[in-house]
PDB file of C-alpha atoms and ligand atoms in Angstrom:
ATOM      1  CA  MET C   1      22.970 -15.689  16.227  1.00 54.00           C
ATOM      2  CA  ALA C   2      20.711 -13.788  13.835  1.00 57.00           C
ATOM      3  CA  ASP C   3      20.712 -14.810  10.187  1.00 58.00           C
ATOM      4  CA  SER C   4      22.654 -12.031   8.522  1.00 63.00           C
ATOM      5  CA  THR C   5      22.017 -13.091   4.916  1.00 85.00           C
ATOM      6  CA  TYR C   6      20.162 -10.222   3.333  1.00 90.00           C
ATOM      7  CA  ASN C   7      17.258 -11.104   1.052  1.00 90.00           C
ATOM      8  CA  SER C   8      17.143 -14.438   2.853  1.00 89.00           C
ATOM      9  CA  HIS C   9      13.551 -14.200   4.063  1.00 95.00           C
ATOM     10  CA  LYS C  10      10.952 -15.472   1.587  1.00 96.00           C
ATOM     11  CA  PRO C  11       7.306 -14.924   2.532  1.00 97.00           C
ATOM     12  CA  LYS C  12       5.129 -17.805   1.306  1.00 97.00           C
ATOM     13  CA  THR C  13       1.700 -16.200   1.266  1.00 98.00           C
ATOM     14  CA  VAL C  14       1.232 -12.525   0.490  1.00 98.00           C
ATOM     15  CA  LEU C  15      -1.983 -10.500   0.659  1.00 98.00           C
ATOM     16  CA  ILE C  16      -1.815  -7.365  -1.499  1.00 98.00           C
ATOM     17  CA  THR C  17      -4.648  -4.828  -1.435  1.00 98.00           C
ATOM     18  CA  GLY C  18      -5.159  -2.656  -4.513  1.00 98.00           C
ATOM     19  CA  PRO C  19      -3.389  -5.280  -6.658  1.00 98.00           C
ATOM     20  CA  THR C  20      -4.601  -4.008 -10.027  1.00 98.00           C
ATOM     21  CA  GLY C  21      -3.174  -0.499  -9.579  1.00 98.00           C
ATOM     22  CA  ASP C  22       0.297   0.419 -10.827  1.00 98.00           C
ATOM     23  CA  PHE C  23       2.051  -0.237  -7.501  1.00 98.00           C
ATOM     24  CA  GLY C  24      -0.033  -3.360  -6.898  1.00 98.00           C
ATOM     25  CA  LYS C  25       0.857  -4.897 -10.251  1.00 98.00           C
ATOM     26  CA  ALA C  26       4.568  -4.293  -9.669  1.00 98.00           C
ATOM     27  CA  PHE C  27       4.352  -5.913  -6.220  1.00 98.00           C
ATOM     28  CA  CYS C  28       2.409  -8.891  -7.600  1.00 98.00           C
ATOM     29  CA  HIS C  29       4.987  -9.569 -10.298  1.00 97.00           C
ATOM     30  CA  HIS C  30       7.878  -9.528  -7.839  1.00 97.00           C
ATOM     31  CA  PHE C  31       6.272 -11.765  -5.247  1.00 97.00           C
ATOM     32  CA  ALA C  32       4.840 -14.158  -7.868  1.00 96.00           C
ATOM     33  CA  LYS C  33       8.313 -14.479  -9.367  1.00 95.00           C
ATOM     34  CA  MET C  34       9.618 -15.351  -5.923  1.00 95.00           C
ATOM     35  CA  GLY C  35       7.162 -18.261  -5.859  1.00 94.00           C
ATOM     36  CA  CYS C  36       4.765 -16.756  -3.309  1.00 96.00           C
ATOM     37  CA  HIS C  37       1.058 -17.540  -3.104  1.00 96.00           C
ATOM     38  CA  LEU C  38      -0.794 -14.280  -3.650  1.00 97.00           C
ATOM     39  CA  ILE C  39      -4.151 -13.270  -2.193  1.00 98.00           C
ATOM     40  CA  LEU C  40      -5.629 -10.544  -4.360  1.00 98.00           C
ATOM     41  CA  PRO C  41      -8.807  -8.711  -3.295  1.00 98.00           C
ATOM     42  CA  GLY C  42     -10.477  -6.231  -5.625  1.00 98.00           C
ATOM     43  CA  ARG C  43     -13.731  -4.814  -6.916  1.00 98.00           C
ATOM     44  CA  ASP C  44     -13.178  -5.619 -10.587  1.00 98.00           C
ATOM     45  CA  ILE C  45     -13.005  -9.378 -11.125  1.00 97.00           C
ATOM     46  CA  ASP C  46     -12.118  -8.998 -14.827  1.00 98.00           C
ATOM     47  CA  LYS C  47      -9.091  -6.879 -13.942  1.00 98.00           C
ATOM     48  CA  LEU C  48      -8.082  -9.357 -11.226  1.00 97.00           C
ATOM     49  CA  GLN C  49      -8.434 -12.215 -13.710  1.00 95.00           C
ATOM     50  CA  ALA C  50      -6.273 -10.363 -16.237  1.00 96.00           C
ATOM     51  CA  LEU C  51      -3.683  -9.693 -13.546  1.00 97.00           C
ATOM     52  CA  GLN C  52      -3.692 -13.343 -12.537  1.00 95.00           C
ATOM     53  CA  ASP C  53      -3.223 -14.356 -16.184  1.00 93.00           C
ATOM     54  CA  SER C  54      -0.335 -11.919 -16.538  1.00 95.00           C
ATOM     55  CA  LEU C  55       1.439 -13.631 -13.656  1.00 94.00           C
ATOM     56  CA  GLY C  56       1.890 -16.687 -15.883  1.00 84.00           C
ATOM     57  CA  GLU C  57       0.067 -19.917 -16.728  1.00 63.00           C
ATOM     58  CA  THR C  58       1.989 -22.032 -14.283  1.00 61.00           C
ATOM     59  CA  HIS C  59       1.253 -19.623 -11.478  1.00 56.00           C
ATOM     60  CA  LYS C  60      -2.527 -19.753 -11.845  1.00 61.00           C
ATOM     61  CA  ASN C  61      -3.295 -22.067  -8.959  1.00 79.00           C
ATOM     62  CA  ARG C  62      -0.860 -20.277  -6.759  1.00 90.00           C
ATOM     63  CA  HIS C  63      -3.027 -17.194  -6.420  1.00 96.00           C
ATOM     64  CA  HIS C  64      -6.446 -16.479  -4.954  1.00 96.00           C
ATOM     65  CA  ILE C  65      -8.555 -13.641  -6.333  1.00 97.00           C
ATOM     66  CA  GLY C  66     -11.881 -12.514  -4.929  1.00 98.00           C
ATOM     67  CA  PHE C  67     -14.320  -9.637  -4.762  1.00 98.00           C
ATOM     68  CA  CYS C  68     -13.618  -7.134  -2.024  1.00 98.00           C
ATOM     69  CA  ASP C  69     -14.548  -3.497  -1.577  1.00 98.00           C
ATOM     70  CA  ILE C  70     -11.856  -2.095   0.728  1.00 98.00           C
ATOM     71  CA  SER C  71     -14.126   0.794   1.704  1.00 97.00           C
ATOM     72  CA  ASP C  72     -16.685  -1.611   3.155  1.00 98.00           C
ATOM     73  CA  ARG C  73     -16.112  -3.561   6.381  1.00 98.00           C
ATOM     74  CA  GLU C  74     -18.651  -6.274   5.592  1.00 98.00           C
ATOM     75  CA  SER C  75     -17.119  -6.865   2.184  1.00 98.00           C
ATOM     76  CA  ILE C  76     -13.644  -7.205   3.727  1.00 98.00           C
ATOM     77  CA  GLU C  77     -14.952  -9.609   6.367  1.00 98.00           C
ATOM     78  CA  LEU C  78     -16.650 -11.751   3.705  1.00 98.00           C
ATOM     79  CA  PHE C  79     -13.463 -11.773   1.635  1.00 98.00           C
ATOM     80  CA  PHE C  80     -11.455 -13.019   4.624  1.00 98.00           C
ATOM     81  CA  GLN C  81     -14.081 -15.696   5.387  1.00 98.00           C
ATOM     82  CA  ASP C  82     -13.738 -16.991   1.829  1.00 97.00           C
ATOM     83  CA  ILE C  83      -9.935 -17.264   1.732  1.00 97.00           C
ATOM     84  CA  PRO C  84      -9.272 -20.943   0.892  1.00 96.00           C
ATOM     85  CA  GLU C  85      -7.458 -22.934   3.577  1.00 96.00           C
ATOM     86  CA  LYS C  86      -4.313 -23.280   1.503  1.00 95.00           C
ATOM     87  CA  PHE C  87      -3.933 -19.474   1.478  1.00 96.00           C
ATOM     88  CA  GLN C  88      -4.819 -18.739   5.084  1.00 96.00           C
ATOM     89  CA  GLN C  89      -1.319 -18.582   6.579  1.00 97.00           C
ATOM     90  CA  ILE C  90      -0.580 -14.999   5.580  1.00 98.00           C
ATOM     91  CA  ASP C  91       3.117 -14.126   5.997  1.00 97.00           C
ATOM     92  CA  LEU C  92       3.053 -10.699   4.448  1.00 98.00           C
ATOM     93  CA  LEU C  93       0.298  -8.112   4.134  1.00 98.00           C
ATOM     94  CA  ILE C  94       0.896  -5.176   1.815  1.00 99.00           C
ATOM     95  CA  ASN C  95      -1.680  -2.476   2.540  1.00 98.00           C
ATOM     96  CA  ASN C  96      -1.432  -0.793  -0.823  1.00 98.00           C
ATOM     97  CA  ALA C  97      -5.034   0.247  -1.624  1.00 98.00           C
ATOM     98  CA  GLY C  98      -5.330   4.002  -1.419  1.00 98.00           C
ATOM     99  CA  LEU C  99      -6.135   7.094  -3.401  1.00 98.00           C
ATOM    100  CA  ALA C 100      -6.164  10.877  -3.511  1.00 98.00           C
ATOM    101  CA  LEU C 101      -9.214  12.754  -4.733  1.00 98.00           C
ATOM    102  CA  GLY C 102      -8.997  16.425  -5.603  1.00 97.00           C
ATOM    103  CA  LEU C 103      -6.475  19.167  -4.889  1.00 97.00           C
ATOM    104  CA  ASP C 104      -8.813  21.958  -3.856  1.00 97.00           C
ATOM    105  CA  PRO C 105      -8.348  24.000  -0.703  1.00 98.00           C
ATOM    106  CA  ALA C 106     -10.142  22.441   2.260  1.00 98.00           C
ATOM    107  CA  GLN C 107     -12.784  25.151   2.300  1.00 98.00           C
ATOM    108  CA  ASP C 108     -13.867  24.182  -1.231  1.00 97.00           C
ATOM    109  CA  CYS C 109     -13.529  20.394  -1.073  1.00 97.00           C
ATOM    110  CA  ASN C 110     -16.131  17.818  -1.818  1.00 95.00           C
ATOM    111  CA  LEU C 111     -17.094  15.995   1.378  1.00 98.00           C
ATOM    112  CA  ASP C 112     -17.776  12.735  -0.512  1.00 98.00           C
ATOM    113  CA  ASP C 113     -14.158  12.765  -1.712  1.00 98.00           C
ATOM    114  CA  TRP C 114     -12.934  13.220   1.835  1.00 98.00           C
ATOM    115  CA  GLU C 115     -15.054  10.327   3.075  1.00 98.00           C
ATOM    116  CA  THR C 116     -13.876   8.042   0.267  1.00 98.00           C
ATOM    117  CA  MET C 117     -10.210   8.742   1.062  1.00 98.00           C
ATOM    118  CA  ILE C 118     -10.748   8.061   4.760  1.00 98.00           C
ATOM    119  CA  ASP C 119     -12.772   4.913   4.020  1.00 98.00           C
ATOM    120  CA  VAL C 120     -10.112   3.397   1.751  1.00 98.00           C
ATOM    121  CA  ASN C 121      -6.818   4.828   3.028  1.00 98.00           C
ATOM    122  CA  ASN C 122      -7.628   4.476   6.713  1.00 98.00           C
ATOM    123  CA  LYS C 123     -10.755   2.491   7.586  1.00 98.00           C
ATOM    124  CA  GLY C 124     -10.116  -0.231   5.028  1.00 98.00           C
ATOM    125  CA  LEU C 125      -6.460  -0.421   5.994  1.00 98.00           C
ATOM    126  CA  VAL C 126      -7.146  -0.876   9.697  1.00 98.00           C
ATOM    127  CA  ILE C 127      -9.842  -3.495   9.084  1.00 98.00           C
ATOM    128  CA  VAL C 128      -7.625  -5.560   6.766  1.00 98.00           C
ATOM    129  CA  THR C 129      -4.781  -5.187   9.269  1.00 98.00           C
ATOM    130  CA  ARG C 130      -6.871  -6.294  12.242  1.00 98.00           C
ATOM    131  CA  LEU C 131      -8.178  -9.376  10.435  1.00 98.00           C
ATOM    132  CA  THR C 132      -4.692 -10.308   9.264  1.00 98.00           C
ATOM    133  CA  LEU C 133      -3.258  -9.851  12.759  1.00 98.00           C
ATOM    134  CA  GLU C 134      -5.688 -12.506  13.983  1.00 97.00           C
ATOM    135  CA  ILE C 135      -3.769 -14.948  11.791  1.00 97.00           C
ATOM    136  CA  MET C 136      -0.286 -13.545  12.388  1.00 98.00           C
ATOM    137  CA  LYS C 137      -0.586 -13.470  16.170  1.00 97.00           C
ATOM    138  CA  MET C 138      -1.416 -17.187  16.244  1.00 96.00           C
ATOM    139  CA  ARG C 139       1.583 -17.938  14.065  1.00 95.00           C
ATOM    140  CA  LYS C 140       3.853 -15.549  15.992  1.00 96.00           C
ATOM    141  CA  SER C 141       5.271 -14.287  12.729  1.00 97.00           C
ATOM    142  CA  GLY C 142       4.416 -12.015   9.846  1.00 98.00           C
ATOM    143  CA  HIS C 143       5.071  -8.653   8.284  1.00 98.00           C
ATOM    144  CA  ILE C 144       2.714  -5.764   7.563  1.00 98.00           C
ATOM    145  CA  ILE C 145       3.941  -3.299   4.962  1.00 99.00           C
ATOM    146  CA  ASN C 146       1.878  -0.165   4.653  1.00 99.00           C
ATOM    147  CA  ILE C 147       2.135   2.095   1.645  1.00 98.00           C
ATOM    148  CA  GLY C 148       2.297   5.555   3.138  1.00 98.00           C
ATOM    149  CA  SER C 149       3.455   8.698   1.383  1.00 98.00           C
ATOM    150  CA  THR C 150       5.682  11.731   1.782  1.00 98.00           C
ATOM    151  CA  ALA C 151       2.299  13.471   1.969  1.00 98.00           C
ATOM    152  CA  GLY C 152       2.046  12.058   5.493  1.00 98.00           C
ATOM    153  CA  ASN C 153       5.246  13.891   6.440  1.00 98.00           C
ATOM    154  CA  TYR C 154       5.023  17.188   4.537  1.00 98.00           C
ATOM    155  CA  PRO C 155       1.661  18.906   4.053  1.00 97.00           C
ATOM    156  CA  TYR C 156       1.049  20.802   0.828  1.00 97.00           C
ATOM    157  CA  PRO C 157      -1.727  23.086  -0.423  1.00 97.00           C
ATOM    158  CA  GLY C 158      -4.734  21.039  -1.481  1.00 98.00           C
ATOM    159  CA  GLY C 159      -3.375  17.905   0.223  1.00 98.00           C
ATOM    160  CA  ASN C 160      -5.684  18.298   3.261  1.00 98.00           C
ATOM    161  CA  VAL C 161      -7.378  14.929   3.868  1.00 98.00           C
ATOM    162  CA  TYR C 162      -5.000  12.943   1.647  1.00 98.00           C
ATOM    163  CA  CYS C 163      -2.012  14.239   3.662  1.00 98.00           C
ATOM    164  CA  ALA C 164      -3.862  13.552   6.907  1.00 98.00           C
ATOM    165  CA  SER C 165      -4.810  10.039   5.806  1.00 98.00           C
ATOM    166  CA  LYS C 166      -1.160   9.215   5.101  1.00 98.00           C
ATOM    167  CA  ALA C 167      -0.034  10.740   8.423  1.00 98.00           C
ATOM    168  CA  PHE C 168      -2.553   8.356   9.997  1.00 99.00           C
ATOM    169  CA  VAL C 169      -0.963   5.427   8.153  1.00 99.00           C
ATOM    170  CA  LYS C 170       2.491   6.419   9.403  1.00 98.00           C
ATOM    171  CA  GLN C 171       1.417   6.800  13.027  1.00 98.00           C
ATOM    172  CA  PHE C 172      -0.708   3.643  12.917  1.00 99.00           C
ATOM    173  CA  SER C 173       2.327   1.745  11.607  1.00 99.00           C
ATOM    174  CA  LEU C 174       4.521   3.021  14.445  1.00 98.00           C
ATOM    175  CA  ALA C 175       1.839   2.364  17.061  1.00 98.00           C
ATOM    176  CA  LEU C 176       1.472  -1.180  15.719  1.00 98.00           C
ATOM    177  CA  ARG C 177       5.199  -1.637  16.268  1.00 98.00           C
ATOM    178  CA  ALA C 178       4.696  -0.615  19.885  1.00 98.00           C
ATOM    179  CA  ASP C 179       1.843  -3.073  20.399  1.00 98.00           C
ATOM    180  CA  LEU C 180       3.463  -5.934  18.533  1.00 98.00           C
ATOM    181  CA  GLY C 181       6.629  -6.068  20.617  1.00 96.00           C
ATOM    182  CA  GLY C 182       7.350  -9.687  21.468  1.00 96.00           C
ATOM    183  CA  THR C 183       5.087 -11.118  18.767  1.00 97.00           C
ATOM    184  CA  ASN C 184       7.753 -11.418  16.082  1.00 97.00           C
ATOM    185  CA  ILE C 185       5.494  -9.478  13.683  1.00 98.00           C
ATOM    186  CA  ARG C 186       7.215  -6.763  11.655  1.00 98.00           C
ATOM    187  CA  VAL C 187       5.657  -3.485  10.523  1.00 98.00           C
ATOM    188  CA  THR C 188       7.006  -1.127   7.867  1.00 98.00           C
ATOM    189  CA  ASN C 189       5.703   2.124   6.398  1.00 98.00           C
ATOM    190  CA  ILE C 190       7.050   2.803   2.904  1.00 98.00           C
ATOM    191  CA  GLU C 191       6.664   6.512   2.100  1.00 98.00           C
ATOM    192  CA  PRO C 192       7.095   7.348  -1.596  1.00 98.00           C
ATOM    193  CA  GLY C 193       7.100  10.846  -2.977  1.00 98.00           C
ATOM    194  CA  MET C 194       6.309  11.510  -6.636  1.00 98.00           C
ATOM    195  CA  VAL C 195       5.797   8.316  -8.637  1.00 98.00           C
ATOM    196  CA  GLU C 196       4.414   8.305 -12.159  1.00 97.00           C
ATOM    197  CA  THR C 197       1.223   6.221 -12.021  1.00 96.00           C
ATOM    198  CA  GLN C 198      -2.519   6.605 -12.495  1.00 96.00           C
ATOM    199  CA  PHE C 199      -2.502   8.393  -9.102  1.00 97.00           C
ATOM    200  CA  SER C 200      -2.885  11.861 -10.634  1.00 96.00           C
ATOM    201  CA  ARG C 201      -5.454  10.647 -13.207  1.00 96.00           C
ATOM    202  CA  VAL C 202      -7.560   9.462 -10.253  1.00 96.00           C
ATOM    203  CA  ARG C 203      -6.887  12.609  -8.221  1.00 97.00           C
ATOM    204  CA  PHE C 204      -7.984  14.826 -11.122  1.00 96.00           C
ATOM    205  CA  LYS C 205     -10.903  12.539 -12.019  1.00 96.00           C
ATOM    206  CA  GLY C 206      -9.747  11.590 -15.489  1.00 96.00           C
ATOM    207  CA  ASP C 207      -8.280  14.957 -16.518  1.00 97.00           C
ATOM    208  CA  LYS C 208      -5.412  13.493 -18.553  1.00 97.00           C
ATOM    209  CA  LYS C 209      -3.736  16.797 -19.358  1.00 97.00           C
ATOM    210  CA  ARG C 210      -3.664  17.956 -15.752  1.00 97.00           C
ATOM    211  CA  ALA C 211      -2.412  14.547 -14.613  1.00 97.00           C
ATOM    212  CA  GLU C 212       0.358  14.498 -17.203  1.00 97.00           C
ATOM    213  CA  SER C 213       1.489  17.980 -16.182  1.00 96.00           C
ATOM    214  CA  VAL C 214       2.387  16.619 -12.714  1.00 96.00           C
ATOM    215  CA  TYR C 215       5.109  14.436 -14.253  1.00 97.00           C
ATOM    216  CA  ALA C 216       6.106  16.724 -17.150  1.00 97.00           C
ATOM    217  CA  ASN C 217       9.772  17.613 -17.697  1.00 97.00           C
ATOM    218  CA  THR C 218      11.063  15.729 -14.693  1.00 98.00           C
ATOM    219  CA  THR C 219      12.080  12.219 -13.703  1.00 98.00           C
ATOM    220  CA  PRO C 220       9.667  10.808 -11.144  1.00 98.00           C
ATOM    221  CA  LEU C 221      10.075   7.464  -9.383  1.00 98.00           C
ATOM    222  CA  THR C 222       8.465   4.443 -11.041  1.00 98.00           C
ATOM    223  CA  PRO C 223       6.262   1.708  -9.546  1.00 98.00           C
ATOM    224  CA  GLU C 224       9.258  -0.587 -10.000  1.00 98.00           C
ATOM    225  CA  ASP C 225      11.339   1.696  -7.733  1.00 98.00           C
ATOM    226  CA  VAL C 226       8.682   1.383  -5.038  1.00 98.00           C
ATOM    227  CA  ALA C 227       8.451  -2.388  -5.561  1.00 98.00           C
ATOM    228  CA  GLN C 228      12.219  -2.685  -5.084  1.00 98.00           C
ATOM    229  CA  SER C 229      11.890  -0.917  -1.724  1.00 98.00           C
ATOM    230  CA  VAL C 230       9.019  -3.162  -0.645  1.00 98.00           C
ATOM    231  CA  VAL C 231      10.857  -6.312  -1.686  1.00 98.00           C
ATOM    232  CA  TRP C 232      13.987  -5.148   0.139  1.00 98.00           C
ATOM    233  CA  ALA C 233      12.094  -4.601   3.402  1.00 98.00           C
ATOM    234  CA  ALA C 234      10.101  -7.836   3.020  1.00 98.00           C
ATOM    235  CA  THR C 235      13.060 -10.104   2.351  1.00 98.00           C
ATOM    236  CA  LEU C 236      15.383  -8.872   5.097  1.00 97.00           C
ATOM    237  CA  PRO C 237      16.247 -11.437   7.735  1.00 96.00           C
ATOM    238  CA  THR C 238      13.514 -11.532  10.377  1.00 95.00           C
ATOM    239  CA  HIS C 239      15.560  -9.843  13.121  1.00 96.00           C
ATOM    240  CA  PHE C 240      15.667  -6.675  10.958  1.00 97.00           C
ATOM    241  CA  ASN C 241      12.656  -4.319  10.903  1.00 98.00           C
ATOM    242  CA  VAL C 242      12.450  -1.237   8.703  1.00 98.00           C
ATOM    243  CA  ASN C 243      10.109   1.097  10.611  1.00 98.00           C
ATOM    244  CA  ARG C 244       9.810   3.782   7.949  1.00 98.00           C
ATOM    245  CA  LEU C 245      11.359   4.237   4.549  1.00 98.00           C
ATOM    246  CA  GLU C 246      10.879   7.601   2.831  1.00 98.00           C
ATOM    247  CA  ILE C 247      11.825   7.622  -0.854  1.00 98.00           C
ATOM    248  CA  MET C 248      11.732  10.406  -3.447  1.00 98.00           C
ATOM    249  CA  PRO C 249      12.942  11.091  -6.946  1.00 98.00           C
ATOM    250  CA  THR C 250      16.267  12.931  -6.901  1.00 98.00           C
ATOM    251  CA  ALA C 251      14.434  15.677  -8.770  1.00 98.00           C
ATOM    252  CA  GLN C 252      11.994  16.228  -5.888  1.00 98.00           C
ATOM    253  CA  SER C 253      12.826  18.104  -2.710  1.00 97.00           C
ATOM    254  CA  PHE C 254      11.412  20.446  -0.063  1.00 96.00           C
ATOM    255  CA  GLY C 255      10.002  23.935  -0.469  1.00 95.00           C
ATOM    256  CA  PRO C 256      10.209  26.774   2.045  1.00 94.00           C
ATOM    257  CA  LEU C 257       7.397  27.388   4.537  1.00 96.00           C
ATOM    258  CA  SER C 258       4.971  29.919   3.160  1.00 95.00           C
ATOM    259  CA  VAL C 259       4.748  33.341   4.816  1.00 97.00           C
ATOM    260  CA  GLU C 260       1.882  35.770   4.376  1.00 96.00           C
ATOM    261  CA  ARG C 261       3.141  39.348   4.005  1.00 97.00           C
ATOM    262  CA  HIS C 262       1.289  42.582   4.701  1.00 95.00           C
ATOM    263  CA  SER C 263       0.830  44.755   1.646  1.00 87.00           C
TER     264      SER C 263
HETATM  265  C1  LIG Q   1       1.779  10.599  -3.459  1.00 78.53           C
HETATM  266  C2  LIG Q   1       2.796  11.646  -3.209  1.00 78.53           C
HETATM  267  O1  LIG Q   1       3.255  14.165  -3.150  1.00 78.53           O
HETATM  268  O2  LIG Q   1       1.627  13.383  -4.743  1.00 78.53           O
HETATM  269  O3  LIG Q   1       1.459   9.904  -2.333  1.00 78.53           O
HETATM  270  O4  LIG Q   1       1.080  13.430  -2.437  1.00 78.53           O
HETATM  271  S1  LIG Q   1       2.126  13.207  -3.392  1.00 78.53           S
END
């Protein structure tokens, strides 16, 4: 009979991409507290070091940090080659690295921004996933949690490539489920709506005022809300797979389809 104790599954080794971002930090704190070994790739070693320190003195040797540029295949491959033996049995991968750049209509967008989003949100994610699956398939266990977005479900003006990149993440997650039947490897796409983070600061390239206006006079979700959802999915008994989990602030909802009218 299946183990029906919820929150009974404890991953031992967790790889989290984008660990120094607001979501990443929240995930790190939860899984470190659970006693997991964390594998933390990133471009800024000082930030990774600070994150590692914030996880607590006694936890220092439990985590592995290393340079990795998620937009670069070679860098990801080198990072994987350098994972110390003690950390190699990855139980849980959280594909969290991702970003939005710009909110201009497609016809005015910067092509470099589009490429960067595709490189990080999609190319990096599939490369990290493929390399991790090499380990998980041998162990016949594991869980891949992708951080998608409501933007992958509902397009909005100016969302163009960001929306498309998150639709890719959703469909890739579901297609992985199809391929991984019989392997005992779980796949989950967590799809948050509005969450107050540095997301809008990055999207608007440092324009603080514009970023703050996104979250003004409302109650968005918090990184902790998203972390709770991730932890819930990750700690379910292993017979239980959450395919997709869409979450939004109560204050956020759907708009009508737009209609162009003749004058
Ligand atoms: C972030 C949600 O609506 O700002 O992924 O695109 S949204």
